[in-house]
mmCIF file of C-alpha atoms and ligand atoms in Angstrom:
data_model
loop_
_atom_site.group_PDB
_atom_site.id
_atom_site.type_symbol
_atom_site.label_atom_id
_atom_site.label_comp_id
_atom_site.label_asym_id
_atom_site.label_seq_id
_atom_site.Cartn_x
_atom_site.Cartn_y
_atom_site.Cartn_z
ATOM 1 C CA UNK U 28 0.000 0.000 0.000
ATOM 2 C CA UNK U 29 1.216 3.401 -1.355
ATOM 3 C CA UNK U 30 1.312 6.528 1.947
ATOM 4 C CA UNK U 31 -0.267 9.462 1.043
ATOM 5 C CA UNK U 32 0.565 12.166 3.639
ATOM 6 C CA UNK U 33 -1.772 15.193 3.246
ATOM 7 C CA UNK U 34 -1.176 18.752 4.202
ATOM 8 C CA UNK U 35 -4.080 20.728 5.694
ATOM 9 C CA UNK U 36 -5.495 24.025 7.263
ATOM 10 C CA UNK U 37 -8.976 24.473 6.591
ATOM 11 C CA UNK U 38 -12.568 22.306 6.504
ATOM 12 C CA UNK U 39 -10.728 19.640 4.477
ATOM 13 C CA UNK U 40 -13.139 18.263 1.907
ATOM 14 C CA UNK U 41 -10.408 17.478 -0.194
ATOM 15 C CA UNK U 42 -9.072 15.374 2.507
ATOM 16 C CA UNK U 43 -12.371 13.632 2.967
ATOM 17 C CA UNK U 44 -12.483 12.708 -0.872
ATOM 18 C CA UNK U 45 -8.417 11.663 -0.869
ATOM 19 C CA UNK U 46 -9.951 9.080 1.525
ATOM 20 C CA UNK U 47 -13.050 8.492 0.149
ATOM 21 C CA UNK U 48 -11.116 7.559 -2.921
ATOM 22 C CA UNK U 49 -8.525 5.344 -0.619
ATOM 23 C CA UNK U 50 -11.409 3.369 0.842
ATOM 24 C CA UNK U 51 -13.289 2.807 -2.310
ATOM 25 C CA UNK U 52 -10.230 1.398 -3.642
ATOM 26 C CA UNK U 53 -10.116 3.776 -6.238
ATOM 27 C CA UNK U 54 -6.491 4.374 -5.092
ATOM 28 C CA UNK U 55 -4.167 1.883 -4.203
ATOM 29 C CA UNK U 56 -2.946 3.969 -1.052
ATOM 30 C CA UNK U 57 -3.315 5.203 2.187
ATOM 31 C CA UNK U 58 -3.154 8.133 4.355
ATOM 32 C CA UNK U 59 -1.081 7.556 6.939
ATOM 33 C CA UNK U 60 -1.466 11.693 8.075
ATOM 34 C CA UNK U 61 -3.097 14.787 8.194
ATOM 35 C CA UNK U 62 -0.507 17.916 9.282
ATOM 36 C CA UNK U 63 -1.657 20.937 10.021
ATOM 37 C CA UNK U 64 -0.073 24.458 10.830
ATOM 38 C CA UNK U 65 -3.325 24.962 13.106
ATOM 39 C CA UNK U 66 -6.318 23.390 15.019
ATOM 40 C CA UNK U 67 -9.083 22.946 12.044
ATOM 41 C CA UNK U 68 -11.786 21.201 10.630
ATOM 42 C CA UNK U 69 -9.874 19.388 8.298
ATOM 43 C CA UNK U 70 -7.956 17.398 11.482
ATOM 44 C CA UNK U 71 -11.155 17.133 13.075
ATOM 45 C CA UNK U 72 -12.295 15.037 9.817
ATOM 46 C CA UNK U 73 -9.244 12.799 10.365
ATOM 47 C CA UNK U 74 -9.623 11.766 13.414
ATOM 48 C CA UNK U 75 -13.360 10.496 12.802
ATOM 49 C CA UNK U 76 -11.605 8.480 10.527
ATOM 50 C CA UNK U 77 -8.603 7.660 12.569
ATOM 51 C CA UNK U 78 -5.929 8.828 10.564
ATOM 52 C CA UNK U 79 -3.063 10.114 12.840
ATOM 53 C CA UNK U 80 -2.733 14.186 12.922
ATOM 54 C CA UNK U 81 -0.174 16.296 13.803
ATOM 55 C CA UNK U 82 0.152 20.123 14.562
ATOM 56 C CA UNK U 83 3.126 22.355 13.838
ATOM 57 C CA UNK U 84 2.637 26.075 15.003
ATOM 58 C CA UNK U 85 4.269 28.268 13.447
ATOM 59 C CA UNK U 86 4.271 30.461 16.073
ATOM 60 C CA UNK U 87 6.400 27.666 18.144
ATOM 61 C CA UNK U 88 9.232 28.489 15.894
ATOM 62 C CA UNK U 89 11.743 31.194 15.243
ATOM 63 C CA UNK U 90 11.058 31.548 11.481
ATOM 64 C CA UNK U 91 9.471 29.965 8.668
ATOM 65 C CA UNK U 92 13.004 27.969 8.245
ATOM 66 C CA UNK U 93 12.977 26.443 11.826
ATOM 67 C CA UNK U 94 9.340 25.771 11.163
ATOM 68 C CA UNK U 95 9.659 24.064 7.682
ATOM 69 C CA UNK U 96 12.519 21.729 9.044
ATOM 70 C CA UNK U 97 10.178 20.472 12.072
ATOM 71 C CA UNK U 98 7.240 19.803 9.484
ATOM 72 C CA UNK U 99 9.539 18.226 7.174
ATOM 73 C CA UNK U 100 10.797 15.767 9.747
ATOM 74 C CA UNK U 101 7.324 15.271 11.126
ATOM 75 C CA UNK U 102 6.274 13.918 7.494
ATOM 76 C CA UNK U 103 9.629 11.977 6.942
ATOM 77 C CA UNK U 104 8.630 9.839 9.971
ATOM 78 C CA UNK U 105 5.524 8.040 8.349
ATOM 79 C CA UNK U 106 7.423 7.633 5.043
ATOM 80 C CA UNK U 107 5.227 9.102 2.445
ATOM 81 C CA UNK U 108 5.430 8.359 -0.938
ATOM 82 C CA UNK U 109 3.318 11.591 -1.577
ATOM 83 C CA UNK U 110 2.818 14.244 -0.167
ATOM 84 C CA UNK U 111 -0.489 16.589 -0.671
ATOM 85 C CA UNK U 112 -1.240 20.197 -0.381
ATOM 86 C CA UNK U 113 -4.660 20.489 0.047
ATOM 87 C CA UNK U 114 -5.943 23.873 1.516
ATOM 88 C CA UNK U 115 -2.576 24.282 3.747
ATOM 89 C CA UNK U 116 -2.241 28.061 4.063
ATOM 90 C CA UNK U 117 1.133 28.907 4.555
ATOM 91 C CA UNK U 118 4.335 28.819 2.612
ATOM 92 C CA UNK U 119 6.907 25.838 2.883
ATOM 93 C CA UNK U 120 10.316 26.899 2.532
ATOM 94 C CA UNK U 121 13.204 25.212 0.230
ATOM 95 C CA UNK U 122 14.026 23.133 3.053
ATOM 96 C CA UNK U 123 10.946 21.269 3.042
ATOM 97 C CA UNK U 124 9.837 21.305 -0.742
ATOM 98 C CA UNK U 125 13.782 19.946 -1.319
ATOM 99 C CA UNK U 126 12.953 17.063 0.398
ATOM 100 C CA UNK U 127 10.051 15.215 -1.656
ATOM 101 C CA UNK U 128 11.477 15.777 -5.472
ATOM 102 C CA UNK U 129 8.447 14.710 -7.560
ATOM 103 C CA UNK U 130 6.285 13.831 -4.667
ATOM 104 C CA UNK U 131 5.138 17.323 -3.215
ATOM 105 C CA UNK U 132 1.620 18.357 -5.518
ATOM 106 C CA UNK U 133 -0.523 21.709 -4.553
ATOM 107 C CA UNK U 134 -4.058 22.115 -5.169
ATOM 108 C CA UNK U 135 -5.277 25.842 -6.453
ATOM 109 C CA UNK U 136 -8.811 26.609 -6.988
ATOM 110 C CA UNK U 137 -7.756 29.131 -10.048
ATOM 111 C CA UNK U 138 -5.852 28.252 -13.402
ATOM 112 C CA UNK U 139 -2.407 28.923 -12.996
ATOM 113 C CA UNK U 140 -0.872 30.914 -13.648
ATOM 114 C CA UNK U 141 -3.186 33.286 -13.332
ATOM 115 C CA UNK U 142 -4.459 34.463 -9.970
ATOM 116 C CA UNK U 143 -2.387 32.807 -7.505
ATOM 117 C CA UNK U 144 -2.052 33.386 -4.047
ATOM 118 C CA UNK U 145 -4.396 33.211 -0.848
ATOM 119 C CA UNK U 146 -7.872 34.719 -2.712
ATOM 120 C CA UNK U 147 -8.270 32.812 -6.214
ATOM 121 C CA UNK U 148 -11.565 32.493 -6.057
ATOM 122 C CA UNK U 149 -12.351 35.942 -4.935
ATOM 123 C CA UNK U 150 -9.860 37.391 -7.489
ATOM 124 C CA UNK U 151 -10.843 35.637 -10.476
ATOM 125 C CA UNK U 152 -14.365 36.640 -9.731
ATOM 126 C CA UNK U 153 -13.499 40.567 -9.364
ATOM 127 C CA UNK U 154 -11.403 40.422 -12.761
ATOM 128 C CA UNK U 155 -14.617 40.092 -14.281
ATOM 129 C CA UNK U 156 -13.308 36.003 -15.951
ATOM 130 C CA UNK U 157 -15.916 33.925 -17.558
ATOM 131 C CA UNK U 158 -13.751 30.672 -16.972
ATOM 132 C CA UNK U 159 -11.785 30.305 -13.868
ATOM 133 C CA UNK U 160 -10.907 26.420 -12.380
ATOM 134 C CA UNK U 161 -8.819 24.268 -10.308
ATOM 135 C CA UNK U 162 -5.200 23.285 -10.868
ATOM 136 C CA UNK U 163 -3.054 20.687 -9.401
ATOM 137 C CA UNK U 164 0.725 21.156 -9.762
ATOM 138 C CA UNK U 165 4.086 20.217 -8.663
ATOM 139 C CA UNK U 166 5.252 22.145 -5.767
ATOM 140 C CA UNK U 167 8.619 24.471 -6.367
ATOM 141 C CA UNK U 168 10.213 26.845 -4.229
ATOM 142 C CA UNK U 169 7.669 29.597 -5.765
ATOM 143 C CA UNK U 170 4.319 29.990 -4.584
ATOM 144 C CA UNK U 171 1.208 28.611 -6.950
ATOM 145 C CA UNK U 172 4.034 28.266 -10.149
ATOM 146 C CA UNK U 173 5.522 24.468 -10.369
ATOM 147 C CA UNK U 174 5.077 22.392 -13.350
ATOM 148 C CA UNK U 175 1.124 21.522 -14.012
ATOM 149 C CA UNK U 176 -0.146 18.216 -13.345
ATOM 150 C CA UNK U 177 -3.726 18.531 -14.338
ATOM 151 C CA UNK U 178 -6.201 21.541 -14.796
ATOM 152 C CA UNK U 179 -10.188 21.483 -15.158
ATOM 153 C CA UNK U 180 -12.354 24.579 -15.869
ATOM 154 C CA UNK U 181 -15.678 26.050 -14.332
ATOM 155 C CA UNK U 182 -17.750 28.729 -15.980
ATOM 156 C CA UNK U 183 -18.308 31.668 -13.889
ATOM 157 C CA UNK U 184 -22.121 32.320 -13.849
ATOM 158 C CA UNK U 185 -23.784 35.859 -13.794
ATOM 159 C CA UNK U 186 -24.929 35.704 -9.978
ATOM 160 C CA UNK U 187 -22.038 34.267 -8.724
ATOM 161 C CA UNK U 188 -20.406 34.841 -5.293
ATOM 162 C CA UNK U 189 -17.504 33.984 -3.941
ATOM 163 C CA UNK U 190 -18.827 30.878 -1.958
ATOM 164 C CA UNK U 191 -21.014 29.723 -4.952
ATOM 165 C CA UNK U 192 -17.960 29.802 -7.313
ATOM 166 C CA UNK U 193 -15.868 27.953 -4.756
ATOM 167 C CA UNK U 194 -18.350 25.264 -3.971
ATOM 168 C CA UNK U 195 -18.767 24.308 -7.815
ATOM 169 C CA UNK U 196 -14.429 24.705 -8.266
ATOM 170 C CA UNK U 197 -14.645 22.297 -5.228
ATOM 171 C CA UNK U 198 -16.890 19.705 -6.839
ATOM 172 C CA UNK U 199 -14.272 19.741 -9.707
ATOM 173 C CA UNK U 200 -10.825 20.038 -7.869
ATOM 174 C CA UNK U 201 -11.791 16.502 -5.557
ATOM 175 C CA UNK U 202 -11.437 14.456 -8.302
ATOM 176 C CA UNK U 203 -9.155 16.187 -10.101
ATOM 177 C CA UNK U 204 -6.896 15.883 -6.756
ATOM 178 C CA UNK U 205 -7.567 12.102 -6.794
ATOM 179 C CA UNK U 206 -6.531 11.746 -10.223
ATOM 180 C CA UNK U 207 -3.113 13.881 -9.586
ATOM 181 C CA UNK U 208 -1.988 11.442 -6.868
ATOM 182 C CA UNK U 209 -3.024 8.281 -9.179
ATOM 183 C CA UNK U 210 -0.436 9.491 -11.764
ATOM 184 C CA UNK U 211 1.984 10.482 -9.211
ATOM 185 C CA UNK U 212 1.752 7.300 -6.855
ATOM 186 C CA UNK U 213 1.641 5.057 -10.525
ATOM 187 C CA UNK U 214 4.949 7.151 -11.744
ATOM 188 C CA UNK U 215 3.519 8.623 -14.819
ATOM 189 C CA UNK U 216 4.781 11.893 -14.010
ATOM 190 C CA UNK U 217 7.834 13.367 -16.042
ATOM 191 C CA UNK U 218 9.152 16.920 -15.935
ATOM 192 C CA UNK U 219 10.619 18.335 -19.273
ATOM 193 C CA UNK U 220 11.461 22.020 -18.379
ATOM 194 C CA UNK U 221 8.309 23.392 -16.902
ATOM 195 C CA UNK U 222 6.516 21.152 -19.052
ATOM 196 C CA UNK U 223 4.946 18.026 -17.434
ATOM 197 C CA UNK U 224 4.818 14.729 -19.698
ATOM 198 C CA UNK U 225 1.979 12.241 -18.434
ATOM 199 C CA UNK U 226 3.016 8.689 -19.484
ATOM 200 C CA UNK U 227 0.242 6.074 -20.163
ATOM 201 C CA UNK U 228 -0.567 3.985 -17.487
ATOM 202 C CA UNK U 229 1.268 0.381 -17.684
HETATM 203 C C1 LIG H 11 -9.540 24.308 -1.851
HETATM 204 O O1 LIG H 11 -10.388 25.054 -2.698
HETATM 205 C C2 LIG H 11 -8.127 24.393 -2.344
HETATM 206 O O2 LIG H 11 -7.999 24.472 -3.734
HETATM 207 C C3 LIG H 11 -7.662 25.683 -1.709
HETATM 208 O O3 LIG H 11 -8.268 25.688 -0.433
HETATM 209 C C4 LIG H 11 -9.460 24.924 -0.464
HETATM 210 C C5 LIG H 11 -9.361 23.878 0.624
HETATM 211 O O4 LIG H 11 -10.583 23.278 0.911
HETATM 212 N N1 LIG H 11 -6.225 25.784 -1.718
HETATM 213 P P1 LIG H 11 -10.674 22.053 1.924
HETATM 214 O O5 LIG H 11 -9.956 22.410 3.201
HETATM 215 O O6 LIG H 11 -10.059 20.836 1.259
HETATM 216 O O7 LIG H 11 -12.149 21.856 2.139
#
C-alpha cells in the first residue's frame, strides 16, 4: 500500500475525498497523516476516521526555516510516498519542498498561472473572468508556479459569489486531486522544463 501524507489548514473536503477515494479502492494507497499548521476542521475530519494528525505552530518556531525543518521531519517519519497540499495556508520553505522531489503536488482553486495566491476564487471573480478552475501542480520553491499536473475549468455564472464559485471549483478540484496522486503514486509523471509529460498507465 502506497502513503499518502496530506497537508491541511482548513474544513478539508479534499481530505475527505483523498480518503473516500482510498477506501473505495479507487487508489491503491493510504493516508497515513493529516498535518496541520493549526487546530481545524480538516484534522477534526481525520480523526473520525482515525488517521493520525499532527500540529506544527508556526508560532512555536523562530522563522518559517525552523518551522519548515520540524514539518519536514514530522512527514519523513511516516514515510510518504506523496505528499499533498490540500488547503494548507502557509508557505513551505526550500528546506521542506527539497525534500520530496516529484512527490510534493498543490491544489489551487484558479488556473495557474493566473491568480495565484491566498484569494483565487475571490480574485478571479473581481477580474470580471468567464472561466476560472482548479489546478493541481508540482510544488517548487515559488508559490502557486511548479510544473502543471492537471487543470479542469468552471464557468463563472452571472450571480455568482464567492462561496457559490468555490463550492462548484470544489466539486471539480476533488477528483481532479484524486486523479493527480493516481499518476503520481503510478509514476507517470515526467518533468521536461516546466513542461509536465503524463506517461500512459502500464
Ligand atoms: C480548496 O479550494 C483548495 O484548492 C484551496 O483551499 C481549499 C481547501 O478546501 N487551496 P478544503 O480544506 O479541502 O475543504
Amino acid at each position: 500500500m502506497q502513503r499518502i501524507a496530506v497537508l491541511v489548514s482548513g474544513s478539508g473536503t479534499n481530505l475527505a475525498a483523498l480518503a473516500d477515494a482510498c477506501d473505495e479502492g479507487r487508489l491503491a494507497a493510504g493516508i497515513v497523516l493529516a498535518a496541520s499548521d493549526r487546530e481545524c476542521l480538516a484534522l477534526e475530519r481525520a480523526r473520525e476516521r482515525d488517521i493520525a494528525t499532527e500540529v506544527v505552530g508556526v508560532g512555536d518556531f523562530p522563522d518559517r526555516e525552523a518551522w519548515s525543518r520540524r514539518l519536514r521531519d514530522v512527514v519523513l517519519e511516516r514515510e510518504p510516498d506523496l505528499v499533498v497540499s490540500a488547503g494548507f495556508m502557509r508557505i513551505l520553505a526550500p528546506v521542506f519542498v527539497d525534500a520530496f522531489p516529484m512527490r510534493l503536488i498543490n491544489l489551487h482553486p484558479a488556473l495557474l498561472p493566473a491568480f495565484p495566491g491566498a484569494h483565487a476564487v475571490r480574485d478571479a471573480l473581481d477580474f470580471g473572468v468567464k472561466v476560472t478552475g482548479t489546478t493541481v501542480h508540482l510544488i517548487d520553491h515559488e508559490v502557486d508556479h511548479g510544473p502543471i499536473l492537471l487543470q479542469e475549468p468552471v464557468k463563472v455564472r452571472e450571480d455568482d459569489t464567492e462561496e457559490t464559485l468555490h463550492e462548484r471549483i470544489k466539486v471539480v478540484e476533488r477528483e481532479l486531486l484524486v486523479e493527480g496522486c493516481r499518476l503520481v503514486l503510478e509514476g507517470r509523471v515526467r518533468v521536461d522544463g516546466h513542461r509536465v509529460r503524463i506517461d500512459p498507465p502500464a
